[in-house]
Coordinates of C-alpha atoms in Angstrom, one line a residue:
Chain A
X1 CA 52.7 35.2 -21.9
X2 CA 49.9 33.6 -23.9
X3 CA 51.6 30.2 -23.9
X4 CA 51.8 30.4 -20.1
X5 CA 48.2 31.1 -19.8
X6 CA 47.4 28.2 -22.1
X7 CA 49.6 25.8 -20.1
X8 CA 47.9 27.0 -17.0
X9 CA 44.5 26.4 -18.5
X10 CA 45.5 22.9 -19.7
X11 CA 46.7 22.1 -16.2
X12 CA 43.5 23.3 -14.7
X13 CA 41.4 21.3 -17.1
X14 CA 43.6 18.2 -16.4
X15 CA 42.9 18.7 -12.7
X16 CA 39.2 18.9 -13.4
X17 CA 39.3 15.8 -15.5
X18 CA 41.2 13.9 -12.8
X19 CA 38.6 14.9 -10.3
X20 CA 35.7 13.9 -12.6
X21 CA 37.2 10.5 -13.4
X22 CA 38.1 10.0 -9.8
X23 CA 34.6 10.6 -8.6
X24 CA 33.2 8.3 -11.3
X25 CA 35.6 5.6 -10.2
X26 CA 34.7 6.2 -6.6
X27 CA 31.0 6.0 -7.2
X28 CA 31.3 2.9 -9.3
X29 CA 33.4 1.1 -6.7
X30 CA 31.1 2.3 -3.9
X31 CA 28.0 1.2 -5.7
X32 CA 29.4 -2.2 -6.4
X33 CA 30.4 -2.6 -2.8
X34 CA 27.0 -1.3 -1.6
X35 CA 25.0 -3.7 -3.8
X36 CA 27.1 -6.5 -2.5
X37 CA 26.4 -5.4 1.1
X38 CA 22.6 -5.1 0.5
X39 CA 22.6 -8.5 -1.1
X40 CA 24.4 -9.9 1.9
X41 CA 21.9 -8.4 4.2
X42 CA 19.0 -9.8 2.1
X43 CA 20.5 -13.3 2.0
X44 CA 21.2 -13.3 5.7
X45 CA 17.7 -12.0 6.5
X46 CA 16.2 -14.7 4.2
X47 CA 18.2 -17.3 6.0
X48 CA 17.2 -16.1 9.4
X49 CA 13.5 -16.0 8.5
X50 CA 13.5 -19.4 7.0
X51 CA 15.3 -21.0 9.9
X52 CA 13.0 -19.2 12.3
X53 CA 9.9 -20.4 10.6
X54 CA 11.1 -23.9 10.0
X55 CA 13.8 -24.7 12.5
X56 CA 15.8 -27.9 12.4
X57 CA 14.1 -30.6 14.5
X58 CA 15.0 -30.4 18.2
X59 CA 16.5 -27.0 17.8
X60 CA 15.1 -23.8 19.2
X61 CA 15.8 -20.6 17.3
X62 CA 18.2 -18.5 19.3
X63 CA 17.4 -14.8 19.3
X64 CA 20.8 -13.7 20.5
X65 CA 22.4 -15.7 17.7
X66 CA 20.1 -13.9 15.2
X67 CA 20.9 -10.5 16.6
X68 CA 24.6 -11.3 16.4
X69 CA 24.3 -12.4 12.9
X70 CA 22.5 -9.3 11.8
X71 CA 25.1 -7.1 13.5
X72 CA 27.8 -8.9 11.7
X73 CA 26.4 -7.9 8.3
X74 CA 26.2 -4.3 9.3
X75 CA 22.8 -3.8 11.0
X76 CA 24.0 -1.4 13.7
X77 CA 22.5 1.9 15.0
X78 CA 25.4 3.8 13.5
X79 CA 24.4 2.7 10.0
X80 CA 20.8 3.9 9.5
X81 CA 20.7 3.1 5.8
X82 CA 21.4 -0.6 6.4
X83 CA 18.7 -0.5 9.2
X84 CA 16.3 1.1 6.8
X85 CA 17.0 -1.6 4.2
X86 CA 16.3 -4.3 6.8
X87 CA 13.0 -2.6 7.7
X88 CA 12.0 -2.6 4.1
X89 CA 12.8 -6.3 3.9
X90 CA 10.7 -7.0 7.0
X91 CA 7.7 -5.2 5.6
X92 CA 8.1 -7.0 2.2
X93 CA 8.3 -10.3 4.0
X94 CA 5.3 -9.7 6.2
X95 CA 3.3 -8.6 3.2
X96 CA 3.9 -11.9 1.4
X97 CA 3.2 -14.4 4.2
X98 CA -0.1 -15.3 5.8
X99 CA -1.4 -17.7 8.4
X100 CA 0.6 -19.0 11.4
X101 CA 3.9 -17.9 9.8
X102 CA 2.7 -14.3 9.8
X103 CA 2.2 -14.4 13.5
X104 CA 5.5 -16.0 14.1
X105 CA 7.2 -13.4 12.0
X106 CA 5.5 -10.7 13.9
X107 CA 7.0 -11.9 17.1
X108 CA 10.4 -12.3 15.5
X109 CA 10.3 -8.7 14.3
X110 CA 9.5 -7.3 17.7
X111 CA 12.7 -8.9 18.9
X112 CA 15.3 -8.0 16.4
X113 CA 17.3 -4.8 16.8
X114 CA 16.1 -2.2 14.3
X115 CA 12.6 -2.1 15.4
X116 CA 13.0 1.0 17.5
X117 CA 14.1 2.8 14.4
X118 CA 10.5 3.2 13.1
X119 CA 9.3 4.6 16.4
X120 CA 12.2 7.1 16.6
X121 CA 11.2 8.4 13.2
X122 CA 8.1 9.8 14.8
X123 CA 10.2 12.3 16.6
X124 CA 11.8 13.6 13.4
X125 CA 11.0 17.2 12.4
X126 CA 10.7 16.3 8.7
X127 CA 7.2 15.2 7.7
X128 CA 8.2 12.5 5.2
X129 CA 10.3 10.7 7.8
X130 CA 7.5 10.9 10.3
X131 CA 4.9 9.6 7.8
X132 CA 7.3 6.8 6.8
X133 CA 7.8 5.8 10.5
X134 CA 4.0 5.6 11.0
X135 CA 3.6 3.5 7.9
X136 CA 6.3 1.1 9.1
X137 CA 4.7 0.8 12.5
X138 CA 1.3 -0.2 11.1
X139 CA 2.6 -2.3 8.2
X140 CA 4.6 -4.3 10.7
X141 CA 1.6 -4.5 13.1
X142 CA 3.4 -3.1 16.1
X143 CA 0.5 -2.0 18.1
X144 CA 2.5 -1.0 21.2
X145 CA 2.9 2.4 19.5
X146 CA -0.8 3.2 19.1
X147 CA -0.6 5.9 21.7
X148 CA 2.1 7.7 19.7
X149 CA -0.1 7.5 16.6
X150 CA -3.1 8.9 18.4
X151 CA -1.0 11.9 19.3
X152 CA -0.3 12.6 15.7
X153 CA -3.8 12.4 14.4
X154 CA -4.1 16.2 14.3
X155 CA -0.6 16.8 12.9
X156 CA -0.4 19.9 10.7
X157 CA 1.0 18.0 7.8
X158 CA -1.7 16.2 5.8
X159 CA 0.4 13.1 5.0
X160 CA 1.5 12.6 8.6
X161 CA -2.0 12.9 10.0
X162 CA -3.4 10.7 7.2
X163 CA -1.0 7.9 8.0
X164 CA -1.6 8.3 11.7
X165 CA -5.4 8.1 11.2
X166 CA -5.0 4.9 9.1
X167 CA -2.7 3.5 11.8
X168 CA -5.3 4.2 14.5
X169 CA -8.0 2.5 12.4
X170 CA -5.8 -0.6 11.9
X171 CA -4.9 -0.9 15.6
X172 CA -8.2 0.1 17.2
X173 CA -10.8 -0.8 14.7
X174 CA -14.2 0.5 15.6
X175 CA -12.9 2.0 18.8
X176 CA -11.0 4.5 16.6
X177 CA -14.4 6.2 16.1
X178 CA -13.8 7.7 19.5
X179 CA -11.2 9.9 17.9
X180 CA -11.9 10.1 14.2
X181 CA -15.2 12.2 14.3
X182 CA -13.5 14.8 16.4
X183 CA -10.4 15.8 14.5
X184 CA -9.3 19.4 14.3
X185 CA -8.8 19.4 10.6
X186 CA -10.9 18.4 7.6
X187 CA -10.6 14.9 6.1
X188 CA -10.5 14.4 2.4
X189 CA -12.9 12.2 0.5
X190 CA -10.1 9.8 -0.4
X191 CA -9.1 9.5 3.3
X192 CA -12.7 8.7 4.2
X193 CA -12.9 6.0 1.6
X194 CA -9.6 4.5 2.8
X195 CA -10.8 4.4 6.4
X196 CA -14.1 2.8 5.5
X197 CA -12.2 0.2 3.3
X198 CA -9.7 -0.6 6.1
X199 CA -12.5 -1.1 8.6
X200 CA -14.2 -3.4 6.2
X201 CA -11.0 -5.4 5.5
X202 CA -9.9 -5.8 9.1
X203 CA -13.0 -5.5 11.2
X204 CA -15.9 -6.7 9.1
X205 CA -18.2 -7.1 12.2
X206 CA -19.7 -3.6 12.9
X207 CA -19.6 -2.3 16.4
X208 CA -22.7 -0.2 16.7
X209 CA -21.9 1.0 20.2
X210 CA -18.9 3.0 19.1
X211 CA -20.5 4.0 15.8
X212 CA -23.6 5.5 17.4
X213 CA -21.6 7.4 19.9
X214 CA -20.0 9.2 17.0
X215 CA -23.4 10.4 15.7
X216 CA -23.0 13.4 18.0
X217 CA -20.2 14.9 16.1
X218 CA -21.1 18.0 14.2
X219 CA -18.1 18.1 11.9
X220 CA -19.1 17.9 8.2
X221 CA -16.4 15.4 7.3
X222 CA -17.4 13.2 10.2
X223 CA -21.0 13.1 9.1
X224 CA -19.9 12.1 5.6
X225 CA -17.6 9.4 7.1
X226 CA -20.3 7.9 9.2
X227 CA -22.8 7.9 6.3
X228 CA -20.2 6.0 4.2
X229 CA -19.7 3.5 7.0
X230 CA -23.5 3.0 7.3
X231 CA -23.6 2.4 3.5
X232 CA -20.6 0.1 3.4
X233 CA -21.8 -2.1 6.3
X234 CA -25.4 -2.0 5.2
X235 CA -26.7 -0.9 8.6
X236 CA -30.4 -0.6 7.6
X237 CA -31.5 0.3 11.1
X238 CA -29.4 3.5 11.0
X239 CA -30.7 4.9 7.8
X240 CA -32.4 7.8 9.7
X241 CA -28.9 9.2 10.2
X242 CA -28.4 9.5 6.5
X243 CA -31.9 10.9 5.9
X244 CA -31.3 13.8 8.2
X245 CA -28.5 15.1 5.9
X246 CA -30.4 14.8 2.6
X247 CA -31.3 18.5 2.7
X248 CA -28.2 19.7 4.5
X249 CA -27.1 23.2 3.5
X250 CA -23.6 22.0 2.6
X251 CA -23.2 20.7 -0.9
X252 CA -20.7 17.9 -0.1
X253 CA -22.7 16.6 2.8
X254 CA -25.8 16.4 0.7
X255 CA -23.9 14.7 -2.1
X256 CA -22.6 12.1 0.3
X257 CA -26.1 11.6 1.8
X258 CA -27.6 11.1 -1.6
X259 CA -24.9 8.7 -2.6
X260 CA -25.2 6.7 0.6
X261 CA -28.9 6.5 0.7
X262 CA -29.0 5.1 -2.8
X263 CA -27.7 1.8 -1.5
X264 CA -30.8 1.2 0.6
X265 CA -34.5 0.4 0.2
X266 CA -36.7 2.6 2.4
X267 CA -39.9 2.1 4.3
X268 CA -43.0 4.2 3.4
X269 CA -42.4 6.4 6.3
X270 CA -38.8 7.1 5.3
X271 CA -39.8 7.6 1.7
X272 CA -42.3 10.3 2.8
X273 CA -39.6 12.0 4.8
X274 CA -37.3 12.1 1.8
X275 CA -40.0 13.5 -0.4
X276 CA -40.5 16.3 2.0
X277 CA -36.8 17.0 2.1
X278 CA -36.6 16.9 -1.7
X279 CA -38.0 20.4 -1.9
X280 CA -35.3 21.8 0.3
X281 CA -32.4 20.7 -1.9
X282 CA -31.0 23.8 -3.6
X283 CA -29.1 22.0 -6.3
X284 CA -30.9 20.8 -9.4
X285 CA -28.4 18.0 -10.2
X286 CA -28.8 16.5 -6.7
X287 CA -32.6 16.8 -6.9
X288 CA -32.5 14.9 -10.2
X289 CA -30.3 12.2 -8.6
X290 CA -32.7 11.9 -5.7
X291 CA -35.7 11.9 -8.0
X292 CA -34.3 8.9 -9.9
X293 CA -33.6 7.1 -6.7
X294 CA -37.1 7.7 -5.4
X295 CA -38.6 6.4 -8.6
X296 CA -36.3 3.3 -8.5
X297 CA -37.2 2.2 -5.0
X298 CA -40.9 3.1 -5.0
X299 CA -43.3 0.2 -5.6
X300 CA -46.1 2.5 -6.8
X301 CA -46.1 5.8 -8.5
X302 CA -46.9 8.5 -6.0
X303 CA -49.1 10.6 -8.3
X304 CA -49.6 13.7 -6.2
X305 CA -45.9 14.1 -5.6
X306 CA -45.0 13.8 -9.2
X307 CA -47.9 16.0 -10.4
X308 CA -46.8 18.7 -7.9
X309 CA -43.3 18.5 -9.4
X310 CA -44.7 18.5 -13.0
X311 CA -46.6 21.7 -12.4
X312 CA -44.3 23.5 -9.9
X313 CA -40.8 22.3 -10.5
X314 CA -37.8 23.6 -12.3
X315 CA -37.8 22.8 -16.1
X316 CA -35.3 20.0 -15.9
X317 CA -37.1 18.4 -13.0
X318 CA -40.4 18.8 -15.0
X319 CA -38.8 16.9 -17.9
X320 CA -37.6 14.0 -15.8
X321 CA -40.9 13.9 -14.0
X322 CA -42.7 13.7 -17.3
X323 CA -40.4 11.0 -18.3
X324 CA -41.1 9.0 -15.2
X325 CA -44.9 9.4 -15.6
X326 CA -44.9 8.7 -19.3
X327 CA -43.0 5.4 -18.8
X328 CA -45.2 4.3 -15.9
X329 CA -48.6 4.4 -17.7
X330 CA -49.6 7.9 -16.8
X331 CA -49.6 9.3 -20.3
X332 CA -52.7 11.3 -19.8
X333 CA -51.2 13.4 -17.0
X334 CA -48.3 14.3 -19.2
X335 CA -50.5 15.1 -22.1
X336 CA -52.8 17.2 -19.9
X337 CA -49.9 19.2 -18.7
X338 CA -48.6 19.6 -22.2
X339 CA -51.8 21.1 -23.6
X340 CA -52.4 23.1 -20.5
X341 CA -49.1 24.9 -21.2
X342 CA -50.4 26.1 -24.5
X343 CA -53.7 27.3 -23.3
X344 CA -51.8 29.2 -20.6
X345 CA -49.5 30.7 -23.2
X346 CA -52.4 31.6 -25.4
X347 CA -54.1 33.3 -22.5
X348 CA -51.1 35.2 -21.6
X349 CA -50.6 36.3 -25.2
X350 CA -54.1 37.3 -25.4
X351 CA -53.7 39.5 -22.4
X352 CA -50.6 41.1 -23.6
X353 CA -52.3 42.0 -26.9
Chain B
X1 CA 15.0 -39.5 -1.0
X2 CA 12.4 -37.4 -2.9
X3 CA 13.6 -34.6 -5.0
X4 CA 12.3 -31.0 -5.2
X5 CA 13.0 -28.0 -7.4
X6 CA 12.2 -24.5 -6.1
X7 CA 12.4 -21.5 -8.5
X8 CA 11.7 -18.1 -6.9
X9 CA 13.2 -14.8 -7.7
X10 CA 12.4 -13.3 -4.2
X11 CA 15.2 -14.8 -2.1
X12 CA 13.2 -14.6 1.1
X13 CA 10.3 -16.7 -0.3
X14 CA 12.9 -19.0 -1.9
X15 CA 14.7 -19.6 1.3
X16 CA 11.5 -20.2 3.3
X17 CA 10.2 -22.6 0.7
X18 CA 13.5 -24.4 0.6
X19 CA 13.4 -24.9 4.4
X20 CA 9.8 -26.1 4.2
X21 CA 10.7 -28.6 1.5
X22 CA 13.8 -29.9 3.3
X23 CA 11.9 -30.4 6.5
X24 CA 9.4 -32.5 4.6
X25 CA 12.2 -34.9 3.7
X26 CA 13.1 -33.7 0.2
X27 CA 16.4 -33.2 -1.4
X28 CA 16.0 -29.6 -2.6
X29 CA 17.5 -27.6 -5.4
X30 CA 16.7 -23.9 -4.9
X31 CA 17.4 -21.4 -7.6
X32 CA 16.5 -17.8 -8.3
X33 CA 16.0 -17.9 -12.1
X34 CA 15.6 -20.3 -14.9
X35 CA 19.1 -19.4 -16.1
X36 CA 20.4 -21.3 -13.2
X37 CA 18.9 -24.6 -14.5
X38 CA 21.4 -27.2 -15.7
X39 CA 21.2 -29.7 -18.4
X40 CA 21.1 -32.6 -15.9
X41 CA 18.0 -31.2 -14.3
X42 CA 16.0 -32.3 -17.4
X43 CA 16.3 -35.9 -16.4
X44 CA 16.4 -35.5 -12.7
X45 CA 12.8 -36.6 -12.3
X46 CA 11.7 -34.2 -9.5
X47 CA 8.9 -35.3 -7.3
X48 CA 7.8 -31.7 -7.0
X49 CA 8.5 -28.3 -8.6
X50 CA 7.5 -25.1 -6.8
X51 CA 8.0 -22.3 -9.2
X52 CA 7.2 -18.7 -10.0
X53 CA 5.7 -17.9 -13.5
X54 CA 7.2 -14.5 -14.1
X55 CA 10.6 -14.7 -15.7
X56 CA 12.6 -12.7 -18.2
X57 CA 11.9 -13.5 -21.8
X58 CA 9.1 -15.9 -21.5
X59 CA 5.3 -15.4 -21.0
X60 CA 3.8 -17.0 -17.9
X61 CA 1.6 -19.5 -19.7
X62 CA 4.4 -20.4 -22.1
X63 CA 6.6 -21.0 -19.1
X64 CA 4.2 -23.4 -17.5
X65 CA 3.9 -25.2 -20.7
X66 CA 7.6 -25.3 -21.4
X67 CA 8.6 -26.5 -17.9
X68 CA 6.2 -29.3 -18.1
X69 CA 7.6 -30.3 -21.5
X70 CA 11.3 -30.0 -20.6
X71 CA 11.8 -31.1 -17.0
X72 CA 10.7 -34.4 -15.9
X73 CA 8.5 -34.2 -12.7
X74 CA 5.5 -35.5 -10.9
X75 CA 3.7 -32.4 -9.8
X76 CA 4.0 -28.7 -10.3
X77 CA 3.0 -25.9 -7.8
X78 CA 2.9 -22.3 -8.7
X79 CA 3.8 -19.6 -6.2
X80 CA 3.7 -16.2 -7.7
X81 CA 3.2 -12.5 -7.2
X82 CA 1.2 -12.5 -10.4
X83 CA -1.9 -13.8 -8.6
X84 CA -4.7 -12.3 -10.7
X85 CA -7.7 -14.4 -10.9
X86 CA -7.6 -14.6 -14.7
X87 CA -4.1 -16.0 -14.7
X88 CA -5.0 -18.5 -12.1
X89 CA -8.0 -19.7 -14.0
X90 CA -6.0 -20.0 -17.2
X91 CA -3.2 -21.9 -15.7
X92 CA -5.4 -24.3 -13.7
X93 CA -7.7 -24.9 -16.6
X94 CA -5.2 -25.6 -19.4
X95 CA -2.4 -27.4 -17.7
X96 CA -1.8 -30.1 -15.3
X97 CA -0.9 -28.0 -12.3
X98 CA -1.6 -29.2 -8.7
X99 CA -1.6 -25.9 -6.9
X100 CA -1.7 -22.2 -7.6
X101 CA -0.8 -19.8 -4.7
X102 CA -0.7 -16.1 -5.2
X103 CA 1.5 -14.1 -2.8
X104 CA 0.6 -13.4 0.0
X105 CA 0.3 -17.0 0.8
X106 CA -0.1 -19.3 3.8
X107 CA 2.7 -21.9 3.7
X108 CA 0.6 -24.4 5.5
X109 CA -1.4 -25.0 2.3
X110 CA 1.8 -25.9 0.4
X111 CA 2.9 -28.1 3.3
X112 CA -0.3 -30.1 3.0
X113 CA 0.3 -30.6 -0.7
X114 CA 3.8 -31.8 -0.5
X115 CA 3.7 -33.8 2.8

């Protein structure tokens, strides 16, 4: 009886072993075949690109021939993985070429088969496929899908809407400010920075008409975004927009305003405005930052302002004010305040006794 | 006919450069790594070498130095993904290199150099 069970066990194990080895062998053969196939696609694609960019003299590149060639190495709608590989190759190529050839490649890529693959990804229900589709569209500069990207700007998935917003900025430039300040959802700091950088890279000439229209937006992230744009493009005539947010009740908005204003020099009028707003900032750290900034850009020391802070401010503010006064040849004022403290203390002690 | 040697790992860039060189009336040897070099190449006296600098087992600067020592040629152009400014400065300063092009690049510049 026992021997039978053992034999059965051995047989079972043998079957398992055969399955394991079989699957290893299969995967090895498949991988070998697959790498070969991908290499073939790569080589064919490289040949197509090079012949398209530098055709033989007196020979027009033939698009139908190119399509046929791609089909023969397995680029067909039924094999989405091959198509994806080709798309990756296209993006890689477009990233590494500039100048006339870039424009030529762009036209080539609109005309070879898999292009629709990226657009169809936008309809997928999975967020990562959607986001990838958007990315492919803007990386390959296929602006005919701008409309679809605009529709996705409020998508519930953060990655999808991020990519869509970036795509909108790439295709529409400053016109994208018609949409971006009015989004339904918050925009992270990182996304704001990315948008500002993209604008700066691709559309370095500021378009004030579209920017100023966006000033009406009351969304906090939009205010921050616009302030960052004003800073990045050094729009000195629009500093007033930043100044109005210096004493905003929201911490992040104030933070952005103080950060952005620090890139500019102010007129006396603006400086006065800022000093007024200084008292309404509820956060000591931010007050300190602003104080340092005021000191840095002022030509002369505004004694009444500093003295007021020295006598009425918070202890930390008092300390930095004293520091500023001391280092700008107003030692007496600091000393006066110093001694006045003790007489005050002595008086109060005297009373308490 | 003038002779050219192109060494690029990225096959797409390699093929495009190869076409460009051939169109400019060169006889072109295009390879993907330095392992594909042959002993005869040493004395082939290339008019131009267009090469990457990033290869297995050799530092970029060493490579530039070595290739100038070993392979007979007239001018050397670098096309590479490793386009940091520091590398460019080092290569252009220390060696006799006629062009340095970080990827992404505009092929027209190379065409001007080799025409």
